[in-house]
Tab-separated table of C-alpha atoms in Angstrom:
chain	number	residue	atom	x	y	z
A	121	UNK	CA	-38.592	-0.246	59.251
A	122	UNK	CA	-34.896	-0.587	59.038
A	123	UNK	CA	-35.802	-3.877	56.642
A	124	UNK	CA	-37.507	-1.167	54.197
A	125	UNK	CA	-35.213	1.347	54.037
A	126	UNK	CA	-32.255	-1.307	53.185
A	127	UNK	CA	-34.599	-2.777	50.504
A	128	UNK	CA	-35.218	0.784	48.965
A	129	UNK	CA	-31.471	1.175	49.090
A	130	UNK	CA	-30.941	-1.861	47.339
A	131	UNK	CA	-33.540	-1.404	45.019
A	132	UNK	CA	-32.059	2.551	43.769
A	133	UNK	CA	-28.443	0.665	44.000
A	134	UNK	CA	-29.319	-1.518	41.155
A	135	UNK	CA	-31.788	0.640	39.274
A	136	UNK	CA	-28.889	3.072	39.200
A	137	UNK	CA	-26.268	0.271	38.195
A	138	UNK	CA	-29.055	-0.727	35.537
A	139	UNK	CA	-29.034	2.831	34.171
A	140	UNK	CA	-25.253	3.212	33.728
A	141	UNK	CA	-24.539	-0.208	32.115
A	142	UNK	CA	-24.424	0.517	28.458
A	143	UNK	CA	-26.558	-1.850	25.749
A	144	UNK	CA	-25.208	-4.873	24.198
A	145	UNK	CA	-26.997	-4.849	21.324
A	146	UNK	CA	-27.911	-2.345	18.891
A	147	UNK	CA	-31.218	-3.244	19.020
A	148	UNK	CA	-33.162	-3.465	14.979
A	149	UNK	CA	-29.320	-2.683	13.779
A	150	UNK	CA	-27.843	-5.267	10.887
A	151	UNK	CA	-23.758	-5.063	10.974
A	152	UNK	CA	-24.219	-3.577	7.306
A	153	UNK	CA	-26.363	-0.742	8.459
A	154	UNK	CA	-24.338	0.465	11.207
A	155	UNK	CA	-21.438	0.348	8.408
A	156	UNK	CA	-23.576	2.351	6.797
A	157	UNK	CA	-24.331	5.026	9.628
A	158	UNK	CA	-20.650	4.951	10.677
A	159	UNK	CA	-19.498	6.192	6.546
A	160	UNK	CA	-22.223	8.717	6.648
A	161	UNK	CA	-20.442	10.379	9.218
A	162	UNK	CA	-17.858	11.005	7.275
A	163	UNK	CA	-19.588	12.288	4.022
A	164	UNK	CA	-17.540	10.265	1.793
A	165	UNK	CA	-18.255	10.098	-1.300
A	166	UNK	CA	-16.099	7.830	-2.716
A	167	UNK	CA	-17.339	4.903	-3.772
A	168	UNK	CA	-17.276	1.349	-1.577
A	169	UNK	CA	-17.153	-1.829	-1.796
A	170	UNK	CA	-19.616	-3.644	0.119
A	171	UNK	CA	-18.682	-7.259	1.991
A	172	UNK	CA	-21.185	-9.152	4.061
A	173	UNK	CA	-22.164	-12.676	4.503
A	174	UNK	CA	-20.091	-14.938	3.330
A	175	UNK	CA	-17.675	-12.485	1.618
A	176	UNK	CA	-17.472	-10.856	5.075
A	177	UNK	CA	-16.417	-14.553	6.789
A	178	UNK	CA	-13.997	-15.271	4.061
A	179	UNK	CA	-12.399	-11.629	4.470
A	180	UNK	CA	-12.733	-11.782	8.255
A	181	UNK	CA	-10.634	-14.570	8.642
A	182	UNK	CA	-8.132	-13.589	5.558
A	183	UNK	CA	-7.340	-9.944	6.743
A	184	UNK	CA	-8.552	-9.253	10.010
A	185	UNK	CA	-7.191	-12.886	11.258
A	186	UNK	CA	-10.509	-13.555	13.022
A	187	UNK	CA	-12.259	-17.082	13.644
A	188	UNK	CA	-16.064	-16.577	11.653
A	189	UNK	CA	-17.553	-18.683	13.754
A	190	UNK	CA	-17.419	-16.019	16.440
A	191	UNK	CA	-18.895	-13.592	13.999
A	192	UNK	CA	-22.186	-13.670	14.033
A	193	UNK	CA	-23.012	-10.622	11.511
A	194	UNK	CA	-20.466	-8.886	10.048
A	195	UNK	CA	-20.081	-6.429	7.335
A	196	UNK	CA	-16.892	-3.870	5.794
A	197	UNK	CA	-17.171	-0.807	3.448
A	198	UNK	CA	-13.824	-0.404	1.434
A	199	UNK	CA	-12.988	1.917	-0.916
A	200	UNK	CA	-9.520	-0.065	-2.117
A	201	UNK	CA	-7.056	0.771	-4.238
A	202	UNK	CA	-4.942	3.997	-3.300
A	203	UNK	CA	-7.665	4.814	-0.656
A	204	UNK	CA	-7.578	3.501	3.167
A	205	UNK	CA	-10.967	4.084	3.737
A	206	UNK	CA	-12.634	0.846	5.582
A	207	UNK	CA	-15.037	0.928	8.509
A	208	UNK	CA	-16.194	-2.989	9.316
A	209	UNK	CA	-18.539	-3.854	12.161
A	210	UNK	CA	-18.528	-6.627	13.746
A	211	UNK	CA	-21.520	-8.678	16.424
A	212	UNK	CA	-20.003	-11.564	17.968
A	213	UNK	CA	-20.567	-14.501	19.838
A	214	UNK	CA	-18.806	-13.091	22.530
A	215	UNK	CA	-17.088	-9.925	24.229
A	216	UNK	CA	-15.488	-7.761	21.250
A	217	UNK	CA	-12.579	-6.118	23.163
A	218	UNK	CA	-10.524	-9.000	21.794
A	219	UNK	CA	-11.762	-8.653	18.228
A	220	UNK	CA	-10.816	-5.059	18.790
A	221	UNK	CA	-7.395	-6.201	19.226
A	222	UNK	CA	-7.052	-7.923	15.925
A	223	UNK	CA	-8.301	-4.985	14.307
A	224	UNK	CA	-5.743	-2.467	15.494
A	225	UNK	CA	-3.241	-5.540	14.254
A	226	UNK	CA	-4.886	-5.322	10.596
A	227	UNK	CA	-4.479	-1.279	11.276
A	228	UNK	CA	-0.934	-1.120	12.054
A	229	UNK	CA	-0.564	-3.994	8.997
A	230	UNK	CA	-2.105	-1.390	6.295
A	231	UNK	CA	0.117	1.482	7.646
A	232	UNK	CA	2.780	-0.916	6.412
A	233	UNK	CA	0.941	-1.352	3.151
A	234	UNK	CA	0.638	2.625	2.519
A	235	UNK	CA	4.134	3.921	3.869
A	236	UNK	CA	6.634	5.290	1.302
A	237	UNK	CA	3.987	4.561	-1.385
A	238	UNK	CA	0.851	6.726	-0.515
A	239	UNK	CA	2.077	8.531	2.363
A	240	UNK	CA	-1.417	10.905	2.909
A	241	UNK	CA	-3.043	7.370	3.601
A	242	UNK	CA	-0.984	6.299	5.857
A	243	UNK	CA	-1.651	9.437	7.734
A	244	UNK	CA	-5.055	8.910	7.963
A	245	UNK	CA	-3.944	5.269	9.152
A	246	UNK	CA	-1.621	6.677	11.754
A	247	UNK	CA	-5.124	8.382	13.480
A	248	UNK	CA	-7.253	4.887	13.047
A	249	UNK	CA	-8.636	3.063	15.562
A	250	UNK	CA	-11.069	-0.154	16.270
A	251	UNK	CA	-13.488	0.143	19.142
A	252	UNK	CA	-15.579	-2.577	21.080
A	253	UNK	CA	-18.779	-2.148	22.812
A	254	UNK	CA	-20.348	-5.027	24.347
A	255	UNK	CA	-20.755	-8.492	21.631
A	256	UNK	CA	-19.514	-5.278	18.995
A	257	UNK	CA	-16.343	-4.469	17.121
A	258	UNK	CA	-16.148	-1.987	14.849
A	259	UNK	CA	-12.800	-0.937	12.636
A	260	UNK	CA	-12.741	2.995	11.943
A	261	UNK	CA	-9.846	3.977	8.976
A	262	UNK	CA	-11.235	7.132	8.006
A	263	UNK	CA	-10.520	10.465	7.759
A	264	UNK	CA	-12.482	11.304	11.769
A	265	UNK	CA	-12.500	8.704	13.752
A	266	UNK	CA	-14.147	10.172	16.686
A	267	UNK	CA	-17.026	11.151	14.084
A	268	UNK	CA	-17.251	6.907	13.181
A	269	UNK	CA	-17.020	6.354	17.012
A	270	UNK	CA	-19.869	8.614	18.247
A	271	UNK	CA	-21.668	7.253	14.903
A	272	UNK	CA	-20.987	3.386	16.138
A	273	UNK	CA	-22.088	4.400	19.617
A	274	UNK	CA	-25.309	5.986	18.289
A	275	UNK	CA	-26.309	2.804	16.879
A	276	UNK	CA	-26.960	1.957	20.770
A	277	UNK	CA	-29.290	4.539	21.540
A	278	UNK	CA	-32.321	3.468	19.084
A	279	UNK	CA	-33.201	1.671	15.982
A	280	UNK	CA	-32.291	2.636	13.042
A	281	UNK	CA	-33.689	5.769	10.634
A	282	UNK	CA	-33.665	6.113	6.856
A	283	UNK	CA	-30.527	4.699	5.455
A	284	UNK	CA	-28.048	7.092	3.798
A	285	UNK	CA	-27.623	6.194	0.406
A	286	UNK	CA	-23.536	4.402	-0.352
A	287	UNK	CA	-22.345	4.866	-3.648
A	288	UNK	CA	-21.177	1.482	-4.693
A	289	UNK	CA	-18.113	0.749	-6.680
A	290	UNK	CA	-17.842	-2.633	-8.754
A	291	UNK	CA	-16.104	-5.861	-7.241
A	292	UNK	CA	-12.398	-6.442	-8.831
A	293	UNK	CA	-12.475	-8.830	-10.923
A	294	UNK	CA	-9.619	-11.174	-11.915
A	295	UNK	CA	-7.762	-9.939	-15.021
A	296	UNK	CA	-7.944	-11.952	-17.964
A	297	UNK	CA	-4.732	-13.791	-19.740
A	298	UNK	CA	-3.919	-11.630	-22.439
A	299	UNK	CA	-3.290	-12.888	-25.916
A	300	UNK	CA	-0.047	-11.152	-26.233
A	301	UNK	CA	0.605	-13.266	-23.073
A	302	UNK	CA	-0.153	-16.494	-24.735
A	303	UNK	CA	1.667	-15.801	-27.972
A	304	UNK	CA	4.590	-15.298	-26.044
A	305	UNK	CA	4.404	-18.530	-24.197
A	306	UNK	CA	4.836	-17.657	-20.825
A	307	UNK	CA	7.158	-14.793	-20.924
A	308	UNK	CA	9.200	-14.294	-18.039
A	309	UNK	CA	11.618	-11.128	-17.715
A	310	UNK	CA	15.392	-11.792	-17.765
A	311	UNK	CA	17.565	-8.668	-17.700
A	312	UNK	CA	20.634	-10.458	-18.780
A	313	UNK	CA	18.876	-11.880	-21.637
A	314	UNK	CA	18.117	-8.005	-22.703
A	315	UNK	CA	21.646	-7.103	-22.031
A	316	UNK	CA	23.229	-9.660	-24.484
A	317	UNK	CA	20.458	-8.613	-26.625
A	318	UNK	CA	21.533	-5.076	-26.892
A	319	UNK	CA	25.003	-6.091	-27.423
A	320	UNK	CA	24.355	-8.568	-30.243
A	321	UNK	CA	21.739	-6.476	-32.169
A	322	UNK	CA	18.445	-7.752	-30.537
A	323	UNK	CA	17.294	-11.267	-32.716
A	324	UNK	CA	15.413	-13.647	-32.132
A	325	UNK	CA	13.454	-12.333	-29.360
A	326	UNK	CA	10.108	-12.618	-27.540
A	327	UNK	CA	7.663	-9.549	-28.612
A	328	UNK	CA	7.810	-8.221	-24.853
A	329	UNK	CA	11.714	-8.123	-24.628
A	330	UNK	CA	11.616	-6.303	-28.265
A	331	UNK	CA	9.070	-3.543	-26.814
A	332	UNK	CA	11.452	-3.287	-23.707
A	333	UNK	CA	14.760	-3.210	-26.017
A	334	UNK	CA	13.030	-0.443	-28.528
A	335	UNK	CA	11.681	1.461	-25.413
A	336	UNK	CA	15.122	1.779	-24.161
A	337	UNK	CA	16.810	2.837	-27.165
A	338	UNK	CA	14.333	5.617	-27.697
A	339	UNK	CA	13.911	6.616	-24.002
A	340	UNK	CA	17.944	7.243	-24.407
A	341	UNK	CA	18.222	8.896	-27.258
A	342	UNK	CA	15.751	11.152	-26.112
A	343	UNK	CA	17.264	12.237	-22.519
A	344	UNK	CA	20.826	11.307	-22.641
A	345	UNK	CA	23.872	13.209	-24.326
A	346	UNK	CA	27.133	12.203	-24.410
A	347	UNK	CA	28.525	15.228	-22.892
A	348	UNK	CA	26.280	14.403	-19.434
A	349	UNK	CA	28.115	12.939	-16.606
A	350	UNK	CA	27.300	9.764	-15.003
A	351	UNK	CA	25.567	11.398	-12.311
A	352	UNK	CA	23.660	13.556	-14.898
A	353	UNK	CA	22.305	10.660	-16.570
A	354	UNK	CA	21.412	8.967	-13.669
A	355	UNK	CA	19.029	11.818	-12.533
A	356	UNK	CA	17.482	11.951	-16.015
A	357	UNK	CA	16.281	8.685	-15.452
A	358	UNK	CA	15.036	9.059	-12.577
A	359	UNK	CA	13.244	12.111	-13.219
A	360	UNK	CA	12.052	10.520	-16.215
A	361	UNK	CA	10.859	7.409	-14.488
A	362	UNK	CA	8.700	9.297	-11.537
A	363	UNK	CA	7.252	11.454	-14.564
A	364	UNK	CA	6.133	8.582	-16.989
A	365	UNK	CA	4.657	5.765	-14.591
A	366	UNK	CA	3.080	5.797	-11.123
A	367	UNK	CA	2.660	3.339	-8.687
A	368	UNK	CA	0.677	0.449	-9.096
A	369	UNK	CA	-2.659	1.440	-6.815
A	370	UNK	CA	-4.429	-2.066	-7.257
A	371	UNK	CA	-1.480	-3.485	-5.138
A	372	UNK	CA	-2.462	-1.137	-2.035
A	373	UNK	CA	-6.048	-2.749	-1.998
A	374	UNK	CA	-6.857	-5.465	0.487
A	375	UNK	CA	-10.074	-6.248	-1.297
A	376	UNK	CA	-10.741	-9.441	-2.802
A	377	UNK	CA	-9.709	-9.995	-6.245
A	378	UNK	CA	-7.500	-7.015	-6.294
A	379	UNK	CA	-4.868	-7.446	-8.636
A	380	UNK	CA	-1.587	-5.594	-9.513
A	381	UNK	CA	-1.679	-4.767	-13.426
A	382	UNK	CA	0.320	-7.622	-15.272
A	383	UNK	CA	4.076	-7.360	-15.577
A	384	UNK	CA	3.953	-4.064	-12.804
A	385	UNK	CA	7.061	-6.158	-11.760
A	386	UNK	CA	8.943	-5.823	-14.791
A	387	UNK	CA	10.262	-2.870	-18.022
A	388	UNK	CA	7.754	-4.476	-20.125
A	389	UNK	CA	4.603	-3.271	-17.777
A	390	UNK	CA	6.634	-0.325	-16.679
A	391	UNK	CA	7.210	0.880	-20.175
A	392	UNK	CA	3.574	-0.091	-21.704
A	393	UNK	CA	1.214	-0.329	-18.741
A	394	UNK	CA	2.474	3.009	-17.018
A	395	UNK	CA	2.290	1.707	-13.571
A	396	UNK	CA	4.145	-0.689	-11.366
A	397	UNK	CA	5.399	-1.847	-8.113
A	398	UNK	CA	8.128	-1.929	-6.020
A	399	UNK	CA	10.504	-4.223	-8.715
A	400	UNK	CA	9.004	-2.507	-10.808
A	401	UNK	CA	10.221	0.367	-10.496
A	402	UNK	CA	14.024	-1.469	-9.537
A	403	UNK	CA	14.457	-3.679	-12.344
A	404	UNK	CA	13.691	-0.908	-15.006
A	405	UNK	CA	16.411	1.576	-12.907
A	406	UNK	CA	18.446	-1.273	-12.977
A	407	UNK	CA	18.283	-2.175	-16.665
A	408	UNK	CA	18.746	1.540	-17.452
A	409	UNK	CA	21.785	1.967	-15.396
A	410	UNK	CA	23.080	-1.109	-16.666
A	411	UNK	CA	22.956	-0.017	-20.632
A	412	UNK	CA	24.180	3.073	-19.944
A	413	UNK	CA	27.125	1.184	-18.123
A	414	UNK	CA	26.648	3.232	-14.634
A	415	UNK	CA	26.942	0.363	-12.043
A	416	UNK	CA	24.558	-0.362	-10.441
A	417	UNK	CA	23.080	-3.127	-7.828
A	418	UNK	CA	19.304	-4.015	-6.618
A	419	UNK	CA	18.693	-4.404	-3.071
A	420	UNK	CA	15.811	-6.600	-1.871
A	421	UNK	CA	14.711	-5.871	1.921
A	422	UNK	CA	11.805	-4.913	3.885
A	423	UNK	CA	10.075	-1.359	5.021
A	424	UNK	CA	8.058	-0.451	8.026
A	425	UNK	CA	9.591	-2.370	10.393
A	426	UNK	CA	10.487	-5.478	8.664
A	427	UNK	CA	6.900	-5.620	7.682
A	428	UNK	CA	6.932	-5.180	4.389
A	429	UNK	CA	9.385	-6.667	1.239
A	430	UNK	CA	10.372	-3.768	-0.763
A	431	UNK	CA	13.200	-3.236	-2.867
A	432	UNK	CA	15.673	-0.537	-4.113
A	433	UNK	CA	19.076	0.659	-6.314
A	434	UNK	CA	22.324	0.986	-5.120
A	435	UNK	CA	24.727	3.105	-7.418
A	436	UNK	CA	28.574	4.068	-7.439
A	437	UNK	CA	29.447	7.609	-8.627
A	438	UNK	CA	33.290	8.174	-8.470
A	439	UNK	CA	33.917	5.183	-6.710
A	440	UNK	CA	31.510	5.914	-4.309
A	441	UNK	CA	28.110	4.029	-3.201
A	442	UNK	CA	24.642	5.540	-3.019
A	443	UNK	CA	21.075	4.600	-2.064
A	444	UNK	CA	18.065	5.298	-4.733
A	445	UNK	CA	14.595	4.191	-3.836
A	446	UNK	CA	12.718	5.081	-7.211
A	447	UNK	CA	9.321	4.048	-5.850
A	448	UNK	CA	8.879	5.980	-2.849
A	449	UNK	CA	10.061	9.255	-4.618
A	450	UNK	CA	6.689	8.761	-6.786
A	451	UNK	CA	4.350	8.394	-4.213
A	452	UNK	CA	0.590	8.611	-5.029
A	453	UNK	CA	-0.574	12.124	-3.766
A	454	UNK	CA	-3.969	14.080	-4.437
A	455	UNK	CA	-1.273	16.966	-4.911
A	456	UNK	CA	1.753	18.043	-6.985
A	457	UNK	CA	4.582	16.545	-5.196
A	458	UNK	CA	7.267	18.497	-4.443
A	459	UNK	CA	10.664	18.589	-6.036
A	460	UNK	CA	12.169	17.488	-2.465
A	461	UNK	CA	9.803	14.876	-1.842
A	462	UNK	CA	10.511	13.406	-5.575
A	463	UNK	CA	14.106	13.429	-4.757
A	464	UNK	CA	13.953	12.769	-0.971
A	465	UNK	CA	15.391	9.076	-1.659
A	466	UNK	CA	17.264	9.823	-4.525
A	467	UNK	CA	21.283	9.212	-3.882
A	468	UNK	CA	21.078	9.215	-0.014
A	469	UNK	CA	23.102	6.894	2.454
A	470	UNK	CA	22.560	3.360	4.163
A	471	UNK	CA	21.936	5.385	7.860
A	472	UNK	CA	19.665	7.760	5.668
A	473	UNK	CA	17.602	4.715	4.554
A	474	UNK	CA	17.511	3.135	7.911
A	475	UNK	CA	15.966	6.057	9.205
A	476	UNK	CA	13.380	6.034	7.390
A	477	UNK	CA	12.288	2.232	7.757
A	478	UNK	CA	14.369	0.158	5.411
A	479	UNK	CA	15.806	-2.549	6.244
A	480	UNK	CA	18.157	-5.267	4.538
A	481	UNK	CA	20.714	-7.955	5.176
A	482	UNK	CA	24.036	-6.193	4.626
A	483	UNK	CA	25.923	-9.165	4.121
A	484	UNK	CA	27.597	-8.226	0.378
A	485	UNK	CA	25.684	-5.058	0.561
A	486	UNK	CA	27.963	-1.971	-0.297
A	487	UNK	CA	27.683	0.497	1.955
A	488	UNK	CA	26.541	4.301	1.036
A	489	UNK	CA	28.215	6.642	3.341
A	490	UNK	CA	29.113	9.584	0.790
A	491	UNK	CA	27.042	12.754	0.307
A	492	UNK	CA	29.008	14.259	-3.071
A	493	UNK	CA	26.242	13.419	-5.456
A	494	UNK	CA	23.172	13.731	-2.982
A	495	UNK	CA	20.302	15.945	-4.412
A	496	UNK	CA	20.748	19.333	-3.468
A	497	UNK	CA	17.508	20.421	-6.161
């Protein structure tokens, strides 16, 4: 009798052990659909680009740092370009908890990519999160995560239904090598070329330093008086700057063959292309400040942590140093950005800048500790 009972014990023991342990696989489920399922949840409808396969390895092992031989179906949704959105699943060859792990790395990596320069995607980065469930891992940079999670999780609980339609946006594609390129012979941008340029009457030059000479003289003539101060004309260039270009958005995407536009480094794309990055947006300030003999100095450093390179101006006003960051006061925004937030960076100090994530060797750095000229709208 007491033999029985102990066996019946046993027996509801594991049947109720059995009933609590959750699935390991999503049983009928491809890594792709559950992708799919999870951005359903979130009724995006921006459009995606779809990896799986052997795009999925390659990318695995580029961004998310993973071995693909441990992934044995994989697939990512990403929207690139100014847009965080990117939900990846992942089935593995063994527990995903540790896969997980890589993908808040690649999480906390992309905040870096989106601070200062998109700052309502790296919100939505700030609330991200990778989960694991079994052989799964599943990255969730969207708008509700715990909408993707309780998606993923649903993925357990039966096979799947009708798939939700994904509106697909093309692959990037490598930009071609543009004639203009090749007539100049490999132009490279030189500011102190420009400068003697300016001085000497401008012969003799490429076609791109021409464009950036003539853009100058007209930009100059159109916003700068003689009777303005130096600080004056310093803020009409800037103003002028965040108002004509915007920051390159292929550069935010992780997606392969992403490209920033050609010369986004430089005047020349600055001035002609509209867009740019980081130097960029530095080396025109720079060349600016420099013809309109306000003195000036570039810093190159790093943001979020020592994460990221990024780079900045340095002016003196009466003898006095100040910080500019150009680039972050023109972050990418779905909304009118304020006149504070377009001047938040915009003659501040070296603490200033250090509180908000820059960081720089200050070896033969000035230092900005003055607040006379600081932005006060």
């Amino acid at each position: 009798m007491k033999k029985r009972v102990c066996a019946c014990l046993l027996a509801c023991l594991l049947c109720l052990s059995g009933c609590g342990r959750e699935p390991e696989e999503a049983s009928g489920w491809t890594a792709l659909q559950m992708a799919r399922a999870i951005l359903a949840s979130q009724g995006a409808a921006e459009a995606v680009t779809e990896l799986d396969g052997a795009d999925f390895a390659a990318y695995a092992g580029q961004c998310y740092q993973l071995d693909p031989r441990q992934v044995e179906d994989g697939a990512v949704l990403a929207a690139g370009g100014v847009s965080a959105l990117e939900i990846a699943v992942l089935r593995l060859t063994e527990d995903g908890a540790q896969a997980a792990e890589a993908l808040e790395d690649y999480i906390a990596a992309r905040a870096g990519a989106f601070t200062g320069y998109a700052p309502e995607q790296a919100a939505i980065l700030a609330h991200s999160t990778a989960v694991s469930r079994g052989r799964y891992a599943a990255l969730l940079i969207c708008s509700d995560p715990a909408e993707a999670q309780a998606a993923f999780n649903a993925c357990f609980e039966g096979p799947p239904a009708e798939e939700p339609p994904v509106p697909l946006a093309p692959r990037p594609q490598e930009p071609p090598v543009s004639g203009e390129e090749e007539q100049d012979g490999g132009w490279r941008y030189d500011r102190q070329r420009l400068l003697s340029a300016w001085e000497e009457g401008g012969t003799g030059l490429a076609d791109r330093d021409q464009v950036i000479l003539q853009s100058c003289r007209d930009l100059l003539g159109e916003i700068i008086t003689e009777e303005m101060s130096d600080y004056e004309k310093e803020l009409a260039v800037h103003d002028w700057m965040i108002a004509w270009a915007e920051y390159d958005q292929a550069a935010l995407s992780s997606l392969p063959g992403a490209q920033p536009t050609p010369d986004s480094d430089n005047p020349y794309g600055f001035f002609t292309g509209r867009a740019a990055i980081c130097t960029g947006y530095t080396s025109t300030f720079q060349l600016l400040m420099d013809l309109l003999d306000i003195e000036c100095v570039t810093v190159e450093g790093t943001a979020y942590n020592g994460t990221e390179d990024h780079a900045w101006n340095m002016v003196r006003l009466d003898g006095d140093w100040y910080c500019v960051d150009v680039t972050w006061d023109d972050p990418v925004s779905s909304t009118p950005v304020s006149p504070a937030a377009a001047h938040m960076y915009f003659n501040v100090t070296s603490d200033f800048m250090r509180q908000f994530g820059h960081q720089w060797d200050e070896e033969g750095v000035p230092a900005a500790e003055a607040g006379a000229w600081a932005w006060r709208g």
